[in-house]
Amino acid sequence: RSSDLGNQHIRRADPAGYISYLLGHEGKGSLMSLLRRKVWALSLTAGNAGDGFEYNSCYSLMPITISLTREGWEQVGQVIRAVLSYLAVLAEAPPSERLFKEIQRIEQLGFTFGEEQQAAENVENLCENMAFYPPERYLDGDDLLFDFDPAVIESCLSGLAADRMNVVLRSKEVAAESLDKVEPWFGTPYSCSEVPEAWKEVCPELMKEFHLPEPNPFIPGDLGLCPKEERLEQEDRKSTRLNSSHPRYL
C-alpha cells in the first residue's frame, strides 16, 4: 500500500512493529493458536523489514508467511479468512497502550542485552539510519519504540484490507500445466488470477476466537543485582518451599 511510514514521527511510533507483534503472537486468542488447533499451519511469521522493497517512501508491505499443513493447503481459503478475521478484530479493538509498553520493554531489553553485530553489518545499519533519524537516534532508532500513537496504529491497520491483499501460493501440489506464465529472469513458471471473493470474507465465528494478548508476567522490570546476602536468603526460601511441596516417603 502507499504509505508515509518513512515519516520520522511514524517511525518513532513504529505501528508496523506493534502490528507484527500481534500477528506473530502464539498464545491464547491468537491467530496462530487457532491455525494450530485446526491443524492448518505449522508456523507463521509476520513483519516489515524496515527498508528496501518492504519499506520505502512510496509504499510499505506487511508480509505474513504461513507454512501450511496438507489440510491447511486444502483449506487455504479458510486460512486466509482466518487471517482477515484476526485483522478485523485488531481493527475493532482500540490500540492498547499496555501492549505497546510491553513491546517497548521487550525491544529495549533486546537492544541492551543483545549480541553485538558484525562490524560490516553495524556500519550498514548506521548508514541507513542516518537517512531517517536524528544523530542521537542513529544507534537505536530502528530497534526501539518511543511514542504510543493510537491514530497511527489505526491508520496502518486500515491499510491491511482484503482489497489490498496479494496472496502468493507456493507448493509442489500445484499442477505444472496450470502455470501458464514464465518469469523472465529466472525462468520460473507461475500463474496469476484474481483472489476469489469468498476468500475475502471475514468470518464472525472465527472472530469470536480471537482477542488481544493477555498481560505478560514474565517481562522483567528490575534488572539490578541483589546483594549476596539477599540472594542467599531468597535461595533458602525457595529451597524451603520446594522441599515442603514434595511429600517424603520412608
PDB file of C-alpha atoms in Angstrom:
ATOM      1  CA  ARG A   1       0.000   0.000   0.000  1.00  0.00           C
ATOM      2  CA  SER A   2       1.103   3.595  -0.466  1.00  0.00           C
ATOM      3  CA  SER A   3       2.419   4.870   2.839  1.00  0.00           C
ATOM      4  CA  ASP A   4       4.396   7.546   4.636  1.00  0.00           C
ATOM      5  CA  LEU A   5       5.862   5.134   7.191  1.00  0.00           C
ATOM      6  CA  GLY A   6       9.182   6.835   6.496  1.00  0.00           C
ATOM      7  CA  ASN A   7       7.874   9.923   8.347  1.00  0.00           C
ATOM      8  CA  GLN A   8      10.056  10.380  11.440  1.00  0.00           C
ATOM      9  CA  HIS A   9       7.106  10.713  13.819  1.00  0.00           C
ATOM     10  CA  ILE A  10       5.599   7.494  12.468  1.00  0.00           C
ATOM     11  CA  ARG A  11       8.938   5.738  12.763  1.00  0.00           C
ATOM     12  CA  ARG A  12       9.048   6.674  16.453  1.00  0.00           C
ATOM     13  CA  ALA A  13       5.600   5.129  16.937  1.00  0.00           C
ATOM     14  CA  ASP A  14       6.525   2.058  14.840  1.00  0.00           C
ATOM     15  CA  PRO A  15       2.983   0.868  14.034  1.00  0.00           C
ATOM     16  CA  ALA A  16       4.390  -1.955  11.888  1.00  0.00           C
ATOM     17  CA  GLY A  17       6.279  -3.297  14.911  1.00  0.00           C
ATOM     18  CA  TYR A  18       3.139  -3.192  17.068  1.00  0.00           C
ATOM     19  CA  ILE A  19       1.032  -4.996  14.449  1.00  0.00           C
ATOM     20  CA  SER A  20       3.659  -7.601  13.591  1.00  0.00           C
ATOM     21  CA  TYR A  21       3.982  -8.448  17.305  1.00  0.00           C
ATOM     22  CA  LEU A  22       0.236  -9.159  17.487  1.00  0.00           C
ATOM     23  CA  LEU A  23       0.244 -11.159  14.247  1.00  0.00           C
ATOM     24  CA  GLY A  24       3.151 -13.273  15.457  1.00  0.00           C
ATOM     25  CA  HIS A  25       1.712 -13.853  18.934  1.00  0.00           C
ATOM     26  CA  GLU A  26       1.119 -17.566  19.601  1.00  0.00           C
ATOM     27  CA  GLY A  27      -0.720 -17.533  22.933  1.00  0.00           C
ATOM     28  CA  LYS A  28      -4.389 -17.904  23.756  1.00  0.00           C
ATOM     29  CA  GLY A  29      -6.681 -15.954  21.443  1.00  0.00           C
ATOM     30  CA  SER A  30      -4.035 -15.571  18.732  1.00  0.00           C
ATOM     31  CA  LEU A  31      -4.205 -16.316  15.024  1.00  0.00           C
ATOM     32  CA  MET A  32      -1.502 -18.986  15.271  1.00  0.00           C
ATOM     33  CA  SER A  33      -3.276 -20.658  18.174  1.00  0.00           C
ATOM     34  CA  LEU A  34      -6.382 -21.152  16.035  1.00  0.00           C
ATOM     35  CA  LEU A  35      -4.438 -22.326  12.966  1.00  0.00           C
ATOM     36  CA  ARG A  36      -2.605 -24.949  15.021  1.00  0.00           C
ATOM     37  CA  ARG A  37      -5.771 -26.107  16.740  1.00  0.00           C
ATOM     38  CA  LYS A  38      -7.364 -26.711  13.361  1.00  0.00           C
ATOM     39  CA  VAL A  39      -4.135 -28.340  12.123  1.00  0.00           C
ATOM     40  CA  TRP A  40      -3.921 -25.836   9.270  1.00  0.00           C
ATOM     41  CA  ALA A  41      -0.452 -24.403   9.871  1.00  0.00           C
ATOM     42  CA  LEU A  42       2.967 -25.261  11.260  1.00  0.00           C
ATOM     43  CA  SER A  43       4.412 -21.771  11.605  1.00  0.00           C
ATOM     44  CA  LEU A  44       3.650 -18.113  10.996  1.00  0.00           C
ATOM     45  CA  THR A  45       5.921 -15.116  10.622  1.00  0.00           C
ATOM     46  CA  ALA A  46       4.873 -11.522  10.059  1.00  0.00           C
ATOM     47  CA  GLY A  47       6.596  -8.184   9.943  1.00  0.00           C
ATOM     48  CA  ASN A  48       8.038  -5.380   7.904  1.00  0.00           C
ATOM     49  CA  ALA A  49      11.770  -5.466   7.160  1.00  0.00           C
ATOM     50  CA  GLY A  50      12.060  -1.723   7.726  1.00  0.00           C
ATOM     51  CA  ASP A  51      13.896  -0.983   4.484  1.00  0.00           C
ATOM     52  CA  GLY A  52      14.167  -1.670   0.772  1.00  0.00           C
ATOM     53  CA  PHE A  53      11.371  -3.485  -1.009  1.00  0.00           C
ATOM     54  CA  GLU A  54       9.063  -3.649   2.025  1.00  0.00           C
ATOM     55  CA  TYR A  55       9.558  -0.155   3.477  1.00  0.00           C
ATOM     56  CA  ASN A  56      10.236   2.939   1.409  1.00  0.00           C
ATOM     57  CA  SER A  57       8.920   6.394   0.577  1.00  0.00           C
ATOM     58  CA  CYS A  58       6.407   5.075  -1.999  1.00  0.00           C
ATOM     59  CA  TYR A  59       4.735   2.189  -0.171  1.00  0.00           C
ATOM     60  CA  SER A  60       5.096  -0.344   2.612  1.00  0.00           C
ATOM     61  CA  LEU A  61       4.229  -4.022   2.901  1.00  0.00           C
ATOM     62  CA  MET A  62       3.236  -6.280   5.790  1.00  0.00           C
ATOM     63  CA  PRO A  63       4.194  -9.809   4.669  1.00  0.00           C
ATOM     64  CA  ILE A  64       2.503 -12.662   6.543  1.00  0.00           C
ATOM     65  CA  THR A  65       4.117 -16.019   5.780  1.00  0.00           C
ATOM     66  CA  ILE A  66       2.301 -19.186   6.861  1.00  0.00           C
ATOM     67  CA  SER A  67       3.673 -22.713   6.441  1.00  0.00           C
ATOM     68  CA  LEU A  68       0.598 -24.838   5.822  1.00  0.00           C
ATOM     69  CA  THR A  69      -0.109 -28.451   6.627  1.00  0.00           C
ATOM     70  CA  ARG A  70      -1.632 -30.612   3.900  1.00  0.00           C
ATOM     71  CA  GLU A  71      -5.048 -29.969   5.425  1.00  0.00           C
ATOM     72  CA  GLY A  72      -4.267 -26.257   5.556  1.00  0.00           C
ATOM     73  CA  TRP A  73      -3.390 -26.312   1.848  1.00  0.00           C
ATOM     74  CA  GLU A  74      -6.726 -27.928   1.106  1.00  0.00           C
ATOM     75  CA  GLN A  75      -8.436 -25.253   3.237  1.00  0.00           C
ATOM     76  CA  VAL A  76      -6.313 -22.314   2.079  1.00  0.00           C
ATOM     77  CA  GLY A  77      -9.378 -20.119   1.584  1.00  0.00           C
ATOM     78  CA  GLN A  78     -10.381 -20.665   5.213  1.00  0.00           C
ATOM     79  CA  VAL A  79      -6.825 -19.872   6.338  1.00  0.00           C
ATOM     80  CA  ILE A  80      -6.952 -16.548   4.500  1.00  0.00           C
ATOM     81  CA  ARG A  81     -10.372 -15.810   6.007  1.00  0.00           C
ATOM     82  CA  ALA A  82      -8.897 -16.523   9.441  1.00  0.00           C
ATOM     83  CA  VAL A  83      -6.101 -14.002   8.809  1.00  0.00           C
ATOM     84  CA  LEU A  84      -8.589 -11.356   7.683  1.00  0.00           C
ATOM     85  CA  SER A  85     -10.857 -12.114  10.640  1.00  0.00           C
ATOM     86  CA  TYR A  86      -7.965 -11.637  13.063  1.00  0.00           C
ATOM     87  CA  LEU A  87      -7.039  -8.346  11.398  1.00  0.00           C
ATOM     88  CA  ALA A  88     -10.691  -7.291  11.738  1.00  0.00           C
ATOM     89  CA  VAL A  89     -10.510  -7.962  15.492  1.00  0.00           C
ATOM     90  CA  LEU A  90      -7.341  -5.867  15.746  1.00  0.00           C
ATOM     91  CA  ALA A  91      -9.007  -3.057  13.786  1.00  0.00           C
ATOM     92  CA  GLU A  92     -12.099  -3.087  16.023  1.00  0.00           C
ATOM     93  CA  ALA A  93     -10.162  -3.076  19.300  1.00  0.00           C
ATOM     94  CA  PRO A  94      -8.609   0.271  20.270  1.00  0.00           C
ATOM     95  CA  PRO A  95      -4.799   0.159  20.250  1.00  0.00           C
ATOM     96  CA  SER A  96      -3.545  -0.936  23.664  1.00  0.00           C
ATOM     97  CA  GLU A  97      -1.031   1.237  25.472  1.00  0.00           C
ATOM     98  CA  ARG A  98      -0.387  -1.649  27.878  1.00  0.00           C
ATOM     99  CA  LEU A  99       0.629  -3.872  24.931  1.00  0.00           C
ATOM    100  CA  PHE A 100       2.710  -1.093  23.421  1.00  0.00           C
ATOM    101  CA  LYS A 101       4.655  -0.717  26.666  1.00  0.00           C
ATOM    102  CA  GLU A 102       5.230  -4.471  26.843  1.00  0.00           C
ATOM    103  CA  ILE A 103       6.625  -4.481  23.300  1.00  0.00           C
ATOM    104  CA  GLN A 104       8.649  -1.373  24.092  1.00  0.00           C
ATOM    105  CA  ARG A 105      10.167  -3.082  27.124  1.00  0.00           C
ATOM    106  CA  ILE A 106      10.969  -6.272  25.195  1.00  0.00           C
ATOM    107  CA  GLU A 107      12.695  -4.286  22.441  1.00  0.00           C
ATOM    108  CA  GLN A 108      14.636  -2.258  25.000  1.00  0.00           C
ATOM    109  CA  LEU A 109      15.877  -5.435  26.698  1.00  0.00           C
ATOM    110  CA  GLY A 110      16.803  -6.937  23.326  1.00  0.00           C
ATOM    111  CA  PHE A 111      18.766  -3.824  22.367  1.00  0.00           C
ATOM    112  CA  THR A 112      20.543  -3.527  25.728  1.00  0.00           C
ATOM    113  CA  PHE A 113      21.499  -7.181  26.113  1.00  0.00           C
ATOM    114  CA  GLY A 114      21.562  -8.371  22.501  1.00  0.00           C
ATOM    115  CA  GLU A 115      24.611  -9.821  20.796  1.00  0.00           C
ATOM    116  CA  GLU A 116      26.993  -7.358  19.208  1.00  0.00           C
ATOM    117  CA  GLN A 117      26.624  -7.083  15.434  1.00  0.00           C
ATOM    118  CA  GLN A 118      29.358  -7.837  12.945  1.00  0.00           C
ATOM    119  CA  ALA A 119      31.279  -4.660  12.075  1.00  0.00           C
ATOM    120  CA  ALA A 120      30.150  -4.540   8.426  1.00  0.00           C
ATOM    121  CA  GLU A 121      26.508  -5.118   9.353  1.00  0.00           C
ATOM    122  CA  ASN A 122      26.697  -2.477  12.090  1.00  0.00           C
ATOM    123  CA  VAL A 123      28.127   0.123   9.699  1.00  0.00           C
ATOM    124  CA  GLU A 124      25.448  -0.689   7.111  1.00  0.00           C
ATOM    125  CA  ASN A 125      22.656  -0.204   9.675  1.00  0.00           C
ATOM    126  CA  LEU A 126      24.151   3.052  10.904  1.00  0.00           C
ATOM    127  CA  CYS A 127      24.387   4.433   7.356  1.00  0.00           C
ATOM    128  CA  GLU A 128      20.753   3.524   6.701  1.00  0.00           C
ATOM    129  CA  ASN A 129      19.615   5.084   9.969  1.00  0.00           C
ATOM    130  CA  MET A 130      21.355   8.350   9.102  1.00  0.00           C
ATOM    131  CA  ALA A 131      18.802   8.837   6.326  1.00  0.00           C
ATOM    132  CA  PHE A 132      15.822   8.563   8.687  1.00  0.00           C
ATOM    133  CA  TYR A 133      16.775   9.551  12.250  1.00  0.00           C
ATOM    134  CA  PRO A 134      18.404  12.487  14.041  1.00  0.00           C
ATOM    135  CA  PRO A 135      22.004  11.914  15.223  1.00  0.00           C
ATOM    136  CA  GLU A 136      21.001  10.953  18.757  1.00  0.00           C
ATOM    137  CA  ARG A 137      18.949   8.053  17.344  1.00  0.00           C
ATOM    138  CA  TYR A 138      21.438   6.621  14.825  1.00  0.00           C
ATOM    139  CA  LEU A 139      22.280   3.705  17.138  1.00  0.00           C
ATOM    140  CA  ASP A 140      18.811   2.694  18.339  1.00  0.00           C
ATOM    141  CA  GLY A 141      16.219   4.386  16.123  1.00  0.00           C
ATOM    142  CA  ASP A 142      15.338   1.245  14.153  1.00  0.00           C
ATOM    143  CA  ASP A 143      15.333  -1.027  17.216  1.00  0.00           C
ATOM    144  CA  LEU A 144      13.231   0.789  19.812  1.00  0.00           C
ATOM    145  CA  LEU A 145       9.653   2.038  20.139  1.00  0.00           C
ATOM    146  CA  PHE A 146       9.278   5.557  21.515  1.00  0.00           C
ATOM    147  CA  ASP A 147       5.814   7.111  21.168  1.00  0.00           C
ATOM    148  CA  PHE A 148       2.449   5.427  21.601  1.00  0.00           C
ATOM    149  CA  ASP A 149       0.185   6.902  18.907  1.00  0.00           C
ATOM    150  CA  PRO A 150      -3.203   5.147  18.533  1.00  0.00           C
ATOM    151  CA  ALA A 151      -4.117   7.145  15.417  1.00  0.00           C
ATOM    152  CA  VAL A 152      -1.004   5.985  13.571  1.00  0.00           C
ATOM    153  CA  ILE A 153      -1.639   2.342  14.512  1.00  0.00           C
ATOM    154  CA  GLU A 154      -5.289   2.566  13.406  1.00  0.00           C
ATOM    155  CA  SER A 155      -4.242   4.145  10.108  1.00  0.00           C
ATOM    156  CA  CYS A 156      -1.779   1.336   9.461  1.00  0.00           C
ATOM    157  CA  LEU A 157      -4.358  -1.325  10.334  1.00  0.00           C
ATOM    158  CA  SER A 158      -6.860   0.248   7.943  1.00  0.00           C
ATOM    159  CA  GLY A 159      -4.424  -0.453   5.104  1.00  0.00           C
ATOM    160  CA  LEU A 160      -4.409  -4.192   5.844  1.00  0.00           C
ATOM    161  CA  ALA A 161      -7.666  -4.761   3.993  1.00  0.00           C
ATOM    162  CA  ALA A 162      -8.855  -7.557   1.714  1.00  0.00           C
ATOM    163  CA  ASP A 163      -8.997  -5.289  -1.335  1.00  0.00           C
ATOM    164  CA  ARG A 164      -5.266  -4.517  -0.935  1.00  0.00           C
ATOM    165  CA  MET A 165      -4.214  -8.100  -0.368  1.00  0.00           C
ATOM    166  CA  ASN A 166      -1.900 -10.169  -2.549  1.00  0.00           C
ATOM    167  CA  VAL A 167      -1.808 -13.928  -1.989  1.00  0.00           C
ATOM    168  CA  VAL A 168       1.242 -15.941  -3.055  1.00  0.00           C
ATOM    169  CA  LEU A 169       0.822 -19.734  -3.012  1.00  0.00           C
ATOM    170  CA  ARG A 170       3.889 -21.962  -3.322  1.00  0.00           C
ATOM    171  CA  SER A 171       3.615 -25.727  -3.216  1.00  0.00           C
ATOM    172  CA  LYS A 172       4.623 -28.895  -5.013  1.00  0.00           C
ATOM    173  CA  GLU A 173       0.903 -29.615  -5.107  1.00  0.00           C
ATOM    174  CA  VAL A 174       0.393 -27.001  -7.846  1.00  0.00           C
ATOM    175  CA  ALA A 175      -0.132 -28.752 -11.165  1.00  0.00           C
ATOM    176  CA  ALA A 176       2.560 -27.823 -13.701  1.00  0.00           C
ATOM    177  CA  GLU A 177       0.005 -27.472 -16.509  1.00  0.00           C
ATOM    178  CA  SER A 178      -1.777 -24.705 -14.573  1.00  0.00           C
ATOM    179  CA  LEU A 179       1.335 -22.487 -14.667  1.00  0.00           C
ATOM    180  CA  ASP A 180       0.834 -20.544 -17.884  1.00  0.00           C
ATOM    181  CA  LYS A 181       3.468 -17.801 -17.442  1.00  0.00           C
ATOM    182  CA  VAL A 182       7.270 -17.761 -17.144  1.00  0.00           C
ATOM    183  CA  GLU A 183       9.235 -15.289 -15.019  1.00  0.00           C
ATOM    184  CA  PRO A 184      11.775 -13.687 -17.424  1.00  0.00           C
ATOM    185  CA  TRP A 185      14.900 -13.509 -15.221  1.00  0.00           C
ATOM    186  CA  PHE A 186      14.976 -16.974 -13.636  1.00  0.00           C
ATOM    187  CA  GLY A 187      12.601 -18.811 -15.963  1.00  0.00           C
ATOM    188  CA  THR A 188      10.279 -19.825 -13.125  1.00  0.00           C
ATOM    189  CA  PRO A 189       6.807 -20.975 -14.229  1.00  0.00           C
ATOM    190  CA  TYR A 190       3.898 -19.269 -12.468  1.00  0.00           C
ATOM    191  CA  SER A 191       0.322 -18.127 -12.958  1.00  0.00           C
ATOM    192  CA  CYS A 192      -1.828 -15.194 -11.822  1.00  0.00           C
ATOM    193  CA  SER A 193      -5.523 -14.964 -11.023  1.00  0.00           C
ATOM    194  CA  GLU A 194      -7.924 -12.840  -9.029  1.00  0.00           C
ATOM    195  CA  VAL A 195      -8.334 -13.712  -5.353  1.00  0.00           C
ATOM    196  CA  PRO A 196     -11.730 -15.468  -5.035  1.00  0.00           C
ATOM    197  CA  GLU A 197     -14.327 -13.226  -3.407  1.00  0.00           C
ATOM    198  CA  ALA A 198     -15.194 -15.985  -0.924  1.00  0.00           C
ATOM    199  CA  TRP A 199     -11.634 -15.809   0.446  1.00  0.00           C
ATOM    200  CA  LYS A 200     -12.047 -12.114   1.256  1.00  0.00           C
ATOM    201  CA  GLU A 201     -14.986 -12.568   3.602  1.00  0.00           C
ATOM    202  CA  VAL A 202     -14.490 -12.032   7.323  1.00  0.00           C
ATOM    203  CA  CYS A 203     -15.917 -14.883   9.418  1.00  0.00           C
ATOM    204  CA  PRO A 204     -17.878 -13.803  12.550  1.00  0.00           C
ATOM    205  CA  GLU A 205     -17.474 -17.265  14.105  1.00  0.00           C
ATOM    206  CA  LEU A 206     -13.688 -17.062  13.780  1.00  0.00           C
ATOM    207  CA  MET A 207     -13.636 -13.520  15.150  1.00  0.00           C
ATOM    208  CA  LYS A 208     -15.107 -14.842  18.404  1.00  0.00           C
ATOM    209  CA  GLU A 209     -11.984 -16.998  18.806  1.00  0.00           C
ATOM    210  CA  PHE A 210      -9.613 -14.018  18.853  1.00  0.00           C
ATOM    211  CA  HIS A 211      -8.619 -11.429  21.431  1.00  0.00           C
ATOM    212  CA  LEU A 212      -5.589  -9.317  22.279  1.00  0.00           C
ATOM    213  CA  PRO A 213      -2.753 -10.971  24.223  1.00  0.00           C
ATOM    214  CA  GLU A 214      -3.134 -11.101  27.980  1.00  0.00           C
ATOM    215  CA  PRO A 215      -0.575  -9.296  30.187  1.00  0.00           C
ATOM    216  CA  ASN A 216       2.835 -10.941  30.074  1.00  0.00           C
ATOM    217  CA  PRO A 217       4.030 -11.568  33.648  1.00  0.00           C
ATOM    218  CA  PHE A 218       7.473 -12.729  32.523  1.00  0.00           C
ATOM    219  CA  ILE A 219       8.842  -9.404  31.276  1.00  0.00           C
ATOM    220  CA  PRO A 220      11.445  -8.345  33.868  1.00  0.00           C
ATOM    221  CA  GLY A 221      11.246  -4.927  35.429  1.00  0.00           C
ATOM    222  CA  ASP A 222      14.150  -4.615  37.863  1.00  0.00           C
ATOM    223  CA  LEU A 223      17.380  -5.984  36.383  1.00  0.00           C
ATOM    224  CA  GLY A 224      19.585  -4.838  39.242  1.00  0.00           C
ATOM    225  CA  LEU A 225      21.770  -7.372  41.051  1.00  0.00           C
ATOM    226  CA  CYS A 226      20.720  -8.380  44.546  1.00  0.00           C
ATOM    227  CA  PRO A 227      23.293  -8.134  47.362  1.00  0.00           C
ATOM    228  CA  LYS A 228      24.879 -11.523  48.069  1.00  0.00           C
ATOM    229  CA  GLU A 229      23.159 -11.887  51.455  1.00  0.00           C
ATOM    230  CA  GLU A 230      19.735 -11.164  49.938  1.00  0.00           C
ATOM    231  CA  ARG A 231      20.324 -13.697  47.137  1.00  0.00           C
ATOM    232  CA  LEU A 232      21.209 -16.395  49.685  1.00  0.00           C
ATOM    233  CA  GLU A 233      18.060 -15.652  51.670  1.00  0.00           C
ATOM    234  CA  GLN A 234      15.929 -15.875  48.519  1.00  0.00           C
ATOM    235  CA  GLU A 235      17.547 -19.192  47.557  1.00  0.00           C
ATOM    236  CA  ASP A 236      16.954 -20.544  51.081  1.00  0.00           C
ATOM    237  CA  ARG A 237      13.280 -19.553  50.957  1.00  0.00           C
ATOM    238  CA  LYS A 238      12.894 -21.109  47.510  1.00  0.00           C
ATOM    239  CA  SER A 239      14.555 -24.327  48.684  1.00  0.00           C
ATOM    240  CA  THR A 240      12.239 -24.458  51.711  1.00  0.00           C
ATOM    241  CA  ARG A 241       9.161 -24.046  49.502  1.00  0.00           C
ATOM    242  CA  LEU A 242      10.317 -26.793  47.156  1.00  0.00           C
ATOM    243  CA  ASN A 243      11.065 -29.197  49.998  1.00  0.00           C
ATOM    244  CA  SER A 244       7.755 -28.568  51.737  1.00  0.00           C
ATOM    245  CA  SER A 245       5.772 -29.043  48.498  1.00  0.00           C
ATOM    246  CA  HIS A 246       7.004 -32.597  47.913  1.00  0.00           C
ATOM    247  CA  PRO A 247       5.842 -35.475  50.164  1.00  0.00           C
ATOM    248  CA  ARG A 248       8.529 -37.604  51.751  1.00  0.00           C
ATOM    249  CA  TYR A 249       8.414 -41.360  51.932  1.00  0.00           C
ATOM    250  CA  LEU A 250      10.146 -43.708  54.359  1.00  0.00           C
TER     251      LEU A 250
END
